[in-house]
Amino acid sequence: MLPVKPFLATIAALLTTCLAIGQSGLKSDQEPFRPLLHFTPQAHWINDPNGMVYHDGTYHLFFQYYPDGTKWGPMHWGHATSTDLLQWREHPIALYPDSLGYIFSGSAVVDAQNTSGFGKDGQLPLVAIFTHHDPTGEKNHTGKFQHQSLAYSIDNGNTWIKYAGNPVIPNPGIIDFRDPKVSWHEPTKQWIMTLATKDRITFYSSPNLKEWTKESEFGEKLGAHGGVWECPDLFTLTQAGVQKWILIVNINPGGPNGGSATQYFIGQFDGHQFTPDDEQTRWLDYGPDEYAGVIFSNTGKRRIFMGWMSNWDYADRVPTATWRGAMTLPRDLQLVKTSDGYRVASLPSPEVNKRAKLLTERRNVDMHLDKVPFVTPPNTPYAITLRGARLQEFSVRLFNDAGEELIVGYDQQKGQWYIDRGKAGQKDFANGFARRHVAARFTNSPQWDLRLIIDKTSIELFADGGLTTMTSIFFPTTLLNKSQLLATGPVKADITQVHTFSPD
Ligand code: FRU
């Protein structure tokens, strides 16, 4: 007879495989809209990435998850792990709703010094810090229905135990009081929680993750305020010996192209207070489809960012069948000094580049004359990389034989990069879905580079070394596996490359 635990694990694995094949009975590469390089749930609804943490060679991704439907519902934390940030294995649900409410967004840390005391027999605890959202309190308009709570794991993230003393930060009377992101602040030797509190960020400190003291507030009168502030993050980035603190604040609605988006501030943090360098509103991703993005914790000097690849404007209507929602590709963040001050650049993580295989390369291309399309094999994610010495108006047309197309390009007059999904496939599920989204260019340099990663129903744009980033989803009837460079005059690309990504 099988011992009980492995037996249960076998059943769980079998169930997982059945789910992976999907309710439609299709394998993921046959499902019409399912990306192959991005994380998607085997079934049902997801939104924000949660509790992203690296521990003992494994990346853990938790996520807002509703296991009973393809629309938002009572939130759980789903769970997946990966060793390369690309191939994810989904695990049983980590956190279920309980008497304190649904499990909203939050973070996870490795409590390396066992400050919480949750560790046992030398096994270090992973601690999740999340928002409990009480739906009854919400219905009764108590104004105090979101609280911060803890759960811990002493088996490397496999199973989670809710802390008996929850909540650790009861609601002080703020309706939107959520999405704690916690990190260790070495100079003051304490934990810092960055919490979204309606129209500002509130910082708390703690010696042990259980007892928290309010330190300060930031942002009531700074940044974008077209919507509520959600899912913040706080971390350092260093460039040429200069260290800056980056404060990420997701906002919904009020993004640069409508709906939800990720803004950030650059400044200093002294363990108590965040002081911005200036009053600029900066956006980490200008596209419509990156939201709730934050970084993994415990990754040393690397800052690996991932967001939810959708927008609250239409997330619950996108035409996928058995699952809804995906994560962006992992991106490494870097601090870059521009003529206009510091900015954060995003580039696909090295793990993504490692999987890319060169399919075609053309040099000294005249975009005006080179009309032969690049064709990539079916069901294969691909990347287009272009570089040139003098940026002028041009575009890249991605298309299929059904007459659908996605246009990506540079508008010289406006100095903007853009992605136009106006004719890229299904669009009637949401008003205003089919349009052009634009983003500023953040360098005056004539030299330029553009990297596009296309994965069936998504495109991620990284221009000028990642200074401009955009994410957009689209739903063509057949894949847009042909691409063509367009220009009205003699515009040159020094190098054009197409890479494909193999699934493993
Ligand atoms: C952001 C968000 C969070 C909240 C969660 C609920 O997308 O609204 O503020 O914790 O989603 O699912």
Short mmCIF file of C-alpha atoms and ligand atoms in Angstrom, two decimals:
data_model
loop_
_atom_site.label_atom_id
_atom_site.label_comp_id
_atom_site.label_asym_id
_atom_site.label_seq_id
_atom_site.Cartn_x
_atom_site.Cartn_y
_atom_site.Cartn_z
CA MET A 1 0.00 0.00 0.00
CA LEU A 2 1.17 3.53 -0.72
CA PRO A 3 1.92 5.68 2.29
CA VAL A 4 -0.83 8.32 2.64
CA LYS A 5 1.24 11.39 1.77
CA PRO A 6 2.81 10.18 -1.50
CA PHE A 7 -0.56 8.69 -2.44
CA LEU A 8 -2.24 12.07 -2.00
CA ALA A 9 0.60 13.69 -3.91
CA THR A 10 0.05 11.20 -6.79
CA ILE A 11 -3.67 12.02 -6.89
CA ALA A 12 -2.84 15.75 -6.84
CA ALA A 13 -0.35 15.28 -9.69
CA LEU A 14 -2.92 13.35 -11.74
CA LEU A 15 -5.51 16.05 -11.16
CA THR A 16 -2.98 18.68 -12.17
CA THR A 17 -2.25 16.85 -15.42
CA CYS A 18 -5.98 16.57 -16.20
CA LEU A 19 -6.41 20.26 -15.52
CA ALA A 20 -3.36 21.08 -17.65
CA ILE A 21 -5.06 19.46 -20.61
CA GLY A 22 -7.92 21.84 -19.89
CA GLN A 23 -11.66 21.48 -19.85
CA SER A 24 -11.79 21.73 -23.61
CA GLY A 25 -9.61 18.62 -23.86
CA LEU A 26 -6.99 20.59 -25.79
CA LYS A 27 -3.31 20.65 -24.96
CA SER A 28 -2.09 24.16 -24.19
CA ASP A 29 -0.37 24.61 -27.56
CA GLN A 30 -3.68 23.79 -29.28
CA GLU A 31 -5.80 26.13 -27.18
CA PRO A 32 -6.43 29.14 -29.38
CA PHE A 33 -5.40 32.01 -27.11
CA ARG A 34 -3.15 30.42 -24.51
CA PRO A 35 0.38 31.88 -24.53
CA LEU A 36 3.24 29.40 -24.38
CA LEU A 37 6.01 31.45 -22.79
CA HIS A 38 3.93 33.22 -20.14
CA PHE A 39 2.41 31.91 -16.95
CA THR A 40 -1.31 31.13 -17.24
CA PRO A 41 -3.42 29.15 -14.78
CA GLN A 42 -4.44 25.68 -15.89
CA ALA A 43 -8.03 26.81 -15.42
CA HIS A 44 -10.10 29.68 -14.05
CA TRP A 45 -9.49 33.31 -13.12
CA ILE A 46 -6.27 34.97 -11.99
CA ASN A 47 -5.23 38.55 -11.36
CA ASP A 48 -2.28 40.05 -9.45
CA PRO A 49 0.98 38.19 -8.89
CA ASN A 50 1.44 37.76 -5.12
CA GLY A 51 4.14 36.65 -2.73
CA MET A 52 6.82 36.35 -5.40
CA VAL A 53 9.89 35.04 -3.63
CA TYR A 54 13.06 33.15 -4.52
CA HIS A 55 14.04 30.45 -2.07
CA ASP A 56 16.50 27.62 -2.29
CA GLY A 57 16.78 27.58 -6.09
CA THR A 58 13.05 27.95 -6.69
CA TYR A 59 10.95 30.92 -7.70
CA HIS A 60 7.55 30.94 -6.04
CA LEU A 61 4.70 32.74 -7.73
CA PHE A 62 1.44 33.07 -5.85
CA PHE A 63 -1.47 34.82 -7.50
CA GLN A 64 -4.96 36.13 -6.94
CA TYR A 65 -7.06 33.15 -7.91
CA TYR A 66 -10.72 32.23 -8.11
CA PRO A 67 -10.88 28.45 -8.53
CA ASP A 68 -14.60 28.24 -9.30
CA GLY A 69 -14.99 30.47 -12.32
CA THR A 70 -13.44 32.59 -15.05
CA LYS A 71 -14.48 35.90 -13.49
CA TRP A 72 -13.19 37.53 -10.29
CA GLY A 73 -14.68 35.91 -7.16
CA PRO A 74 -13.72 35.12 -3.56
CA MET A 75 -9.95 35.37 -3.71
CA HIS A 76 -7.48 32.60 -2.90
CA TRP A 77 -3.73 32.49 -3.38
CA GLY A 78 -2.91 30.08 -6.18
CA HIS A 79 0.66 28.81 -6.30
CA ALA A 80 3.20 27.92 -8.98
CA THR A 81 6.95 27.33 -8.91
CA SER A 82 9.74 27.53 -11.44
CA THR A 83 13.50 27.25 -11.55
CA ASP A 84 13.86 29.39 -14.69
CA LEU A 85 11.03 31.95 -14.40
CA LEU A 86 9.45 30.56 -17.58
CA GLN A 87 8.37 26.99 -17.02
CA TRP A 88 5.90 27.08 -14.17
CA ARG A 89 4.42 24.15 -12.34
CA GLU A 90 1.10 24.81 -10.70
CA HIS A 91 0.53 23.51 -7.18
CA PRO A 92 -2.47 23.14 -4.90
CA ILE A 93 -3.99 26.40 -3.63
CA ALA A 94 -1.78 27.93 -0.93
CA LEU A 95 -4.29 30.11 0.94
CA TYR A 96 -8.07 29.75 1.12
CA PRO A 97 -10.54 32.38 2.33
CA ASP A 98 -11.39 32.01 6.02
CA SER A 99 -13.50 33.64 8.75
CA LEU A 100 -11.55 36.91 8.34
CA GLY A 101 -12.34 37.06 4.64
CA TYR A 102 -10.91 36.62 1.16
CA ILE A 103 -7.15 36.50 0.61
CA PHE A 104 -6.20 39.64 -1.28
CA SER A 105 -2.80 40.66 -2.60
CA GLY A 106 0.42 40.69 -0.63
CA SER A 107 4.01 39.52 -0.50
CA ALA A 108 6.25 36.81 0.92
CA VAL A 109 9.67 36.92 2.56
CA VAL A 110 12.29 34.46 3.67
CA ASP A 111 12.61 35.19 7.40
CA ALA A 112 16.30 34.29 7.43
CA GLN A 113 16.85 35.22 11.08
CA ASN A 114 13.60 33.65 12.23
CA THR A 115 12.54 37.03 13.64
CA SER A 116 8.94 35.83 13.61
CA GLY A 117 9.73 32.71 15.61
CA PHE A 118 7.69 30.67 13.11
CA GLY A 119 10.77 28.61 12.19
CA LYS A 120 11.13 25.20 13.80
CA ASP A 121 13.97 22.70 14.12
CA GLY A 122 16.31 24.88 12.10
CA GLN A 123 13.82 25.13 9.21
CA LEU A 124 13.56 28.79 8.18
CA PRO A 125 10.07 30.14 7.73
CA LEU A 126 8.72 31.71 4.58
CA VAL A 127 6.22 34.32 5.72
CA ALA A 128 3.36 35.62 3.58
CA ILE A 129 1.90 39.01 4.44
CA PHE A 130 -1.46 39.60 2.76
CA THR A 131 -4.72 41.50 3.03
CA HIS A 132 -7.77 39.85 4.52
CA HIS A 133 -10.83 41.33 2.80
CA ASP A 134 -14.06 40.76 4.72
CA PRO A 135 -16.97 40.73 2.24
CA THR A 136 -19.60 41.03 5.00
CA GLY A 137 -17.96 44.15 6.39
CA GLU A 138 -17.85 45.52 2.87
CA LYS A 139 -21.57 44.82 2.34
CA ASN A 140 -22.40 46.45 5.66
CA HIS A 141 -20.31 49.52 4.80
CA THR A 142 -18.26 49.25 7.98
CA GLY A 143 -15.39 51.07 6.25
CA LYS A 144 -13.03 48.71 8.10
CA PHE A 145 -13.06 45.49 6.13
CA GLN A 146 -9.43 45.16 4.97
CA HIS A 147 -6.74 44.08 7.43
CA GLN A 148 -3.17 42.81 7.12
CA SER A 149 -2.49 39.20 8.11
CA LEU A 150 0.24 36.55 8.08
CA ALA A 151 0.69 32.94 7.05
CA TYR A 152 3.90 30.92 7.20
CA SER A 153 5.44 27.84 5.70
CA ILE A 154 8.12 25.68 7.26
CA ASP A 155 8.27 23.21 4.39
CA ASN A 156 9.78 25.49 1.71
CA GLY A 157 6.48 26.97 0.61
CA ASN A 158 4.58 23.72 0.02
CA THR A 159 1.99 24.24 2.72
CA TRP A 160 0.93 27.32 4.64
CA ILE A 161 -0.36 27.90 8.15
CA LYS A 162 -2.31 31.04 8.97
CA TYR A 163 -1.03 32.91 12.02
CA ALA A 164 -3.36 32.56 15.02
CA GLY A 165 -2.89 36.24 15.92
CA ASN A 166 -4.34 37.57 12.64
CA PRO A 167 -4.88 40.32 11.72
CA VAL A 168 -1.52 41.87 12.59
CA ILE A 169 -2.60 45.32 11.37
CA PRO A 170 -6.30 45.91 11.96
CA ASN A 171 -8.00 48.49 9.80
CA PRO A 172 -7.83 52.01 11.28
CA GLY A 173 -10.87 53.21 9.28
CA ILE A 174 -9.53 53.37 5.71
CA ILE A 175 -11.69 51.71 3.03
CA ASP A 176 -8.81 50.88 0.68
CA PHE A 177 -6.17 49.46 3.00
CA ARG A 178 -4.31 46.69 1.26
CA ASP A 179 -1.57 44.90 -0.69
CA PRO A 180 1.33 44.85 1.83
CA LYS A 181 4.79 44.47 0.33
CA VAL A 182 7.41 43.67 2.97
CA SER A 183 11.20 43.77 2.79
CA TRP A 184 14.11 43.76 5.22
CA HIS A 185 15.74 47.18 5.72
CA GLU A 186 19.31 46.35 6.63
CA PRO A 187 20.47 49.83 7.83
CA THR A 188 17.77 49.98 10.50
CA LYS A 189 17.57 46.19 10.94
CA GLN A 190 13.81 45.98 10.72
CA TRP A 191 11.05 44.89 8.36
CA ILE A 192 9.38 47.62 6.33
CA MET A 193 5.86 47.25 5.03
CA THR A 194 4.79 49.40 2.08
CA LEU A 195 0.99 49.51 2.11
CA ALA A 196 -1.50 51.06 -0.32
CA THR A 197 -3.89 53.19 1.69
CA LYS A 198 -6.41 54.71 -0.74
CA ASP A 199 -4.62 57.74 -2.23
CA ARG A 200 -1.24 57.34 -0.58
CA ILE A 201 1.33 54.88 0.66
CA THR A 202 1.73 54.18 4.36
CA PHE A 203 5.00 52.73 5.66
CA TYR A 204 5.12 50.51 8.75
CA SER A 205 8.09 48.94 10.54
CA SER A 206 8.41 45.76 12.57
CA PRO A 207 11.11 43.77 14.35
CA ASN A 208 9.31 40.44 13.91
CA LEU A 209 6.60 40.70 11.22
CA LYS A 210 3.93 40.41 13.92
CA GLU A 211 4.01 43.83 15.60
CA TRP A 212 3.90 46.85 13.35
CA THR A 213 4.45 50.57 13.95
CA LYS A 214 3.26 53.24 11.53
CA GLU A 215 6.23 55.28 10.25
CA SER A 216 4.97 57.75 7.67
CA GLU A 217 2.78 58.45 4.64
CA PHE A 218 3.70 59.42 1.11
CA GLY A 219 2.04 60.67 -2.04
CA GLU A 220 -1.29 62.24 -1.22
CA LYS A 221 -0.38 65.18 -3.45
CA LEU A 222 2.18 63.53 -5.76
CA GLY A 223 1.99 61.31 -8.81
CA ALA A 224 -1.07 60.14 -10.71
CA HIS A 225 -4.36 60.09 -8.84
CA GLY A 226 -6.87 59.08 -11.50
CA GLY A 227 -7.77 56.02 -9.44
CA VAL A 228 -7.06 54.16 -6.24
CA TRP A 229 -3.47 53.29 -5.29
CA GLU A 230 -2.80 49.55 -5.08
CA CYS A 231 0.02 47.00 -4.97
CA PRO A 232 3.09 49.07 -4.03
CA ASP A 233 6.72 48.00 -3.77
CA LEU A 234 9.89 49.58 -2.40
CA PHE A 235 13.47 48.58 -3.27
CA THR A 236 16.88 49.93 -4.23
CA LEU A 237 18.53 50.11 -7.63
CA THR A 238 22.14 51.11 -8.08
CA GLN A 239 23.90 52.52 -11.11
CA ALA A 240 27.56 53.56 -11.25
CA GLY A 241 27.73 53.65 -7.47
CA VAL A 242 24.58 55.75 -7.10
CA GLN A 243 21.83 54.10 -5.10
CA LYS A 244 18.21 55.16 -5.49
CA TRP A 245 15.06 53.92 -3.80
CA ILE A 246 12.27 53.03 -6.18
CA LEU A 247 8.70 53.21 -4.95
CA ILE A 248 6.25 51.40 -7.22
CA VAL A 249 2.59 52.36 -6.96
CA ASN A 250 0.06 50.59 -9.14
CA ILE A 251 -3.04 52.62 -9.89
CA ASN A 252 -6.50 51.76 -11.18
CA PRO A 253 -7.86 53.50 -13.18
CA GLY A 254 -5.74 56.46 -14.28
CA GLY A 255 -3.00 54.77 -16.34
CA PRO A 256 -1.35 56.65 -19.23
CA ASN A 257 -3.38 54.74 -21.82
CA GLY A 258 -6.49 54.25 -19.68
CA GLY A 259 -7.41 51.80 -16.93
CA SER A 260 -4.82 50.16 -14.72
CA ALA A 261 -1.05 50.77 -14.84
CA THR A 262 2.19 50.90 -12.84
CA GLN A 263 3.72 54.24 -11.83
CA TYR A 264 6.89 54.72 -9.83
CA PHE A 265 8.83 57.34 -7.92
CA ILE A 266 12.59 57.69 -7.47
CA GLY A 267 14.05 58.99 -4.25
CA GLN A 268 15.51 58.07 -0.88
CA PHE A 269 14.19 55.99 1.99
CA ASP A 270 15.78 56.18 5.43
CA GLY A 271 13.89 53.39 7.13
CA HIS A 272 11.13 55.76 8.14
CA GLN A 273 10.22 58.04 5.29
CA PHE A 274 10.34 58.16 1.48
CA THR A 275 11.60 61.42 -0.01
CA PRO A 276 11.19 61.71 -3.81
CA ASP A 277 13.94 63.31 -5.92
CA ASP A 278 11.37 65.24 -7.95
CA GLU A 279 7.67 65.51 -8.68
CA GLN A 280 7.60 63.61 -12.00
CA THR A 281 5.07 60.85 -12.59
CA ARG A 282 6.90 57.98 -14.26
CA TRP A 283 5.35 54.80 -15.69
CA LEU A 284 7.09 51.48 -15.69
CA ASP A 285 5.01 50.13 -18.59
CA TYR A 286 2.96 52.35 -20.88
CA GLY A 287 0.90 49.59 -22.46
CA PRO A 288 -2.62 48.78 -21.33
CA ASP A 289 -1.83 45.26 -20.13
CA GLU A 290 0.69 45.26 -17.32
CA TYR A 291 -0.77 45.74 -13.87
CA ALA A 292 -0.09 45.03 -10.21
CA GLY A 293 3.56 44.44 -11.11
CA VAL A 294 6.09 44.15 -8.30
CA ILE A 295 9.47 42.40 -7.85
CA PHE A 296 10.50 39.02 -6.45
CA SER A 297 11.98 39.13 -2.99
CA ASN A 298 15.26 37.50 -1.93
CA THR A 299 16.99 37.71 -5.32
CA GLY A 300 20.20 39.41 -4.15
CA LYS A 301 21.08 42.36 -6.35
CA ARG A 302 18.69 41.36 -9.13
CA ARG A 303 15.33 43.08 -9.35
CA ILE A 304 13.00 40.76 -11.22
CA PHE A 305 9.65 42.31 -12.03
CA MET A 306 6.44 40.61 -13.15
CA GLY A 307 2.91 41.93 -13.55
CA TRP A 308 -0.56 40.68 -14.40
CA MET A 309 -1.03 40.89 -18.17
CA SER A 310 -4.47 42.46 -18.30
CA ASN A 311 -6.41 45.58 -17.41
CA TRP A 312 -9.35 45.97 -15.04
CA ASP A 313 -11.17 47.83 -17.85
CA TYR A 314 -11.92 44.50 -19.59
CA ALA A 315 -10.08 41.69 -17.77
CA ASP A 316 -13.24 39.67 -17.10
CA ARG A 317 -14.41 39.85 -20.72
CA VAL A 318 -11.36 38.78 -22.71
CA PRO A 319 -12.35 35.87 -24.97
CA THR A 320 -10.41 32.99 -23.41
CA ALA A 321 -12.52 29.97 -22.54
CA THR A 322 -11.43 27.87 -19.58
CA TRP A 323 -8.89 30.25 -18.03
CA ARG A 324 -8.54 34.02 -17.76
CA GLY A 325 -5.43 36.02 -17.10
CA ALA A 326 -1.68 35.64 -17.60
CA MET A 327 1.49 37.14 -16.16
CA THR A 328 3.97 39.25 -18.13
CA LEU A 329 7.38 37.84 -18.88
CA PRO A 330 9.89 38.30 -16.08
CA ARG A 331 11.85 41.54 -16.53
CA ASP A 332 15.06 42.68 -14.93
CA LEU A 333 14.93 46.30 -13.80
CA GLN A 334 17.86 48.68 -14.10
CA LEU A 335 18.51 52.25 -13.10
CA VAL A 336 19.53 54.43 -16.07
CA LYS A 337 20.71 58.03 -16.01
CA THR A 338 19.15 59.98 -18.89
CA SER A 339 19.47 63.65 -19.86
CA ASP A 340 16.17 64.06 -18.04
CA GLY A 341 17.22 62.43 -14.77
CA TYR A 342 17.10 58.83 -13.59
CA ARG A 343 14.63 56.31 -14.96
CA VAL A 344 13.98 52.61 -14.46
CA ALA A 345 14.52 50.51 -17.58
CA SER A 346 12.90 47.06 -17.97
CA LEU A 347 14.39 44.32 -20.12
CA PRO A 348 13.35 40.69 -20.55
CA SER A 349 15.18 38.65 -17.92
CA PRO A 350 18.30 36.74 -19.10
CA GLU A 351 16.31 33.52 -18.64
CA VAL A 352 14.10 34.65 -21.55
CA ASN A 353 17.06 35.41 -23.82
CA LYS A 354 18.57 32.04 -23.00
CA ARG A 355 15.61 30.31 -24.61
CA ALA A 356 15.73 32.35 -27.81
CA LYS A 357 17.07 30.74 -31.01
CA LEU A 358 18.05 32.86 -33.99
CA LEU A 359 15.76 32.16 -36.96
CA THR A 360 16.67 34.92 -39.42
CA GLU A 361 18.99 37.86 -39.54
CA ARG A 362 19.21 40.65 -42.10
CA ARG A 363 21.75 43.46 -41.99
CA ASN A 364 21.63 46.97 -43.43
CA VAL A 365 17.96 46.71 -44.17
CA ASP A 366 16.24 49.52 -46.04
CA MET A 367 12.77 49.33 -44.51
CA HIS A 368 11.30 51.14 -47.48
CA LEU A 369 12.41 48.45 -49.92
CA ASP A 370 12.65 45.28 -47.85
CA LYS A 371 9.15 43.91 -48.24
CA VAL A 372 9.78 40.20 -47.80
CA PRO A 373 7.94 39.17 -44.63
CA PHE A 374 9.56 37.20 -41.87
CA VAL A 375 7.52 34.06 -41.28
CA THR A 376 7.70 32.15 -38.02
CA PRO A 377 6.49 28.57 -37.50
CA PRO A 378 2.96 28.13 -36.14
CA ASN A 379 2.38 28.11 -32.39
CA THR A 380 5.82 29.47 -31.68
CA PRO A 381 6.52 32.53 -29.57
CA TYR A 382 9.01 34.82 -31.30
CA ALA A 383 11.02 37.98 -30.84
CA ILE A 384 11.87 40.70 -33.33
CA THR A 385 14.98 42.73 -32.60
CA LEU A 386 15.85 45.86 -34.56
CA ARG A 387 18.69 48.31 -34.16
CA GLY A 388 19.63 51.41 -36.04
CA ALA A 389 21.91 54.44 -35.98
CA ARG A 390 19.31 57.08 -36.84
CA LEU A 391 15.74 56.81 -35.60
CA GLN A 392 13.08 57.91 -38.09
CA GLU A 393 9.43 57.12 -38.61
CA PHE A 394 8.88 53.40 -39.28
CA SER A 395 6.63 50.55 -38.27
CA VAL A 396 6.53 46.80 -37.96
CA ARG A 397 3.41 45.06 -39.20
CA LEU A 398 2.56 41.70 -37.66
CA PHE A 399 -0.15 39.93 -39.65
CA ASN A 400 -1.92 36.74 -40.65
CA ASP A 401 -3.75 35.54 -43.77
CA ALA A 402 -7.12 36.50 -42.28
CA GLY A 403 -6.37 40.19 -42.81
CA GLU A 404 -5.69 40.90 -39.14
CA GLU A 405 -2.68 42.99 -38.18
CA LEU A 406 -0.94 44.61 -35.26
CA ILE A 407 1.14 47.69 -36.00
CA VAL A 408 4.05 48.70 -33.81
CA GLY A 409 6.12 51.72 -34.58
CA TYR A 410 7.73 55.05 -33.95
CA ASP A 411 5.88 58.31 -34.63
CA GLN A 412 8.64 60.77 -35.39
CA GLN A 413 6.53 63.90 -35.19
CA LYS A 414 5.25 63.08 -31.73
CA GLY A 415 8.43 61.35 -30.57
CA GLN A 416 6.36 58.35 -29.46
CA TRP A 417 6.53 54.59 -29.65
CA TYR A 418 3.17 52.95 -30.23
CA ILE A 419 1.27 49.68 -30.51
CA ASP A 420 -1.95 49.70 -32.53
CA ARG A 421 -4.21 46.70 -31.96
CA GLY A 422 -7.15 48.30 -33.81
CA LYS A 423 -7.31 45.50 -36.41
CA ALA A 424 -5.63 42.70 -34.49
CA GLY A 425 -8.63 40.43 -34.03
CA GLN A 426 -11.61 40.16 -31.68
CA LYS A 427 -12.45 43.48 -30.12
CA ASP A 428 -16.19 43.72 -29.51
CA PHE A 429 -16.02 42.22 -26.03
CA ALA A 430 -15.07 45.64 -24.63
CA ASN A 431 -15.62 49.19 -25.79
CA GLY A 432 -12.41 50.98 -26.67
CA PHE A 433 -10.28 47.81 -26.63
CA ALA A 434 -9.21 48.20 -30.26
CA ARG A 435 -7.01 51.26 -30.43
CA ARG A 436 -3.52 52.66 -30.58
CA HIS A 437 -1.58 53.03 -27.34
CA VAL A 438 1.35 55.40 -27.16
CA ALA A 439 4.43 55.93 -25.02
CA ALA A 440 7.03 58.67 -24.81
CA ARG A 441 10.64 58.15 -25.84
CA PHE A 442 13.10 58.86 -23.03
CA THR A 443 16.31 59.56 -24.90
CA ASN A 444 17.38 62.04 -27.57
CA SER A 445 19.96 59.68 -28.94
CA PRO A 446 19.68 59.07 -32.72
CA GLN A 447 20.64 55.45 -32.04
CA TRP A 448 17.74 53.19 -31.26
CA ASP A 449 16.80 49.62 -30.54
CA LEU A 450 13.52 47.81 -30.33
CA ARG A 451 12.73 44.35 -29.01
CA LEU A 452 9.27 42.84 -29.47
CA ILE A 453 8.26 39.54 -27.91
CA ILE A 454 5.12 37.98 -29.35
CA ASP A 455 3.43 35.01 -27.71
CA LYS A 456 0.20 34.21 -29.57
CA THR A 457 -1.98 36.81 -27.84
CA SER A 458 0.49 39.24 -26.33
CA ILE A 459 3.21 41.61 -27.36
CA GLU A 460 5.82 43.16 -25.08
CA LEU A 461 7.79 46.10 -26.42
CA PHE A 462 11.18 47.15 -25.03
CA ALA A 463 12.60 50.22 -26.77
CA ASP A 464 15.83 52.18 -26.23
CA GLY A 465 17.36 49.67 -23.85
CA GLY A 466 14.06 49.22 -22.03
CA LEU A 467 13.54 52.91 -21.21
CA THR A 468 10.14 52.60 -22.88
CA THR A 469 8.18 49.44 -22.20
CA MET A 470 4.67 48.52 -23.36
CA THR A 471 2.54 45.41 -22.97
CA SER A 472 -0.55 44.71 -25.02
CA ILE A 473 -2.85 41.71 -25.49
CA PHE A 474 -4.91 40.90 -28.60
CA PHE A 475 -7.03 38.03 -29.89
CA PRO A 476 -6.52 37.20 -33.59
CA THR A 477 -8.47 34.39 -35.28
CA THR A 478 -5.21 32.82 -36.42
CA LEU A 479 -1.76 33.69 -35.15
CA LEU A 480 0.05 36.78 -36.39
CA ASN A 481 3.12 34.84 -37.47
CA LYS A 482 4.22 37.08 -40.34
CA SER A 483 5.98 40.38 -39.95
CA GLN A 484 7.10 43.11 -42.26
CA LEU A 485 9.00 46.38 -41.84
CA LEU A 486 7.36 49.51 -43.20
CA ALA A 487 8.64 53.01 -43.91
CA THR A 488 7.63 55.68 -46.35
CA GLY A 489 11.19 56.77 -47.06
CA PRO A 490 14.68 55.28 -46.92
CA VAL A 491 14.88 54.32 -43.23
CA LYS A 492 17.66 51.98 -42.27
CA ALA A 493 17.90 49.27 -39.67
CA ASP A 494 21.47 48.12 -39.15
CA ILE A 495 20.30 44.79 -37.94
CA THR A 496 16.99 42.93 -37.89
CA GLN A 497 16.69 39.58 -36.20
CA VAL A 498 13.90 37.13 -35.55
CA HIS A 499 14.30 34.63 -32.75
CA THR A 500 11.92 31.85 -31.83
CA PHE A 501 11.38 30.37 -28.40
CA SER A 502 11.13 26.67 -27.91
CA PRO A 503 8.77 25.55 -25.16
CA ASP A 504 11.62 23.85 -23.26
C1 FRU B 1 -5.35 44.90 -7.73
C2 FRU B 1 -6.32 44.45 -6.65
C3 FRU B 1 -5.69 44.59 -5.29
C4 FRU B 1 -6.46 43.61 -4.47
C5 FRU B 1 -6.72 42.50 -5.46
C6 FRU B 1 -8.05 41.83 -5.32
O1 FRU B 1 -5.59 44.33 -8.97
O2 FRU B 1 -7.51 45.19 -6.74
O3 FRU B 1 -5.70 45.89 -4.78
O4 FRU B 1 -5.75 43.17 -3.36
O5 FRU B 1 -6.64 43.08 -6.75
O6 FRU B 1 -8.15 40.73 -6.16
#
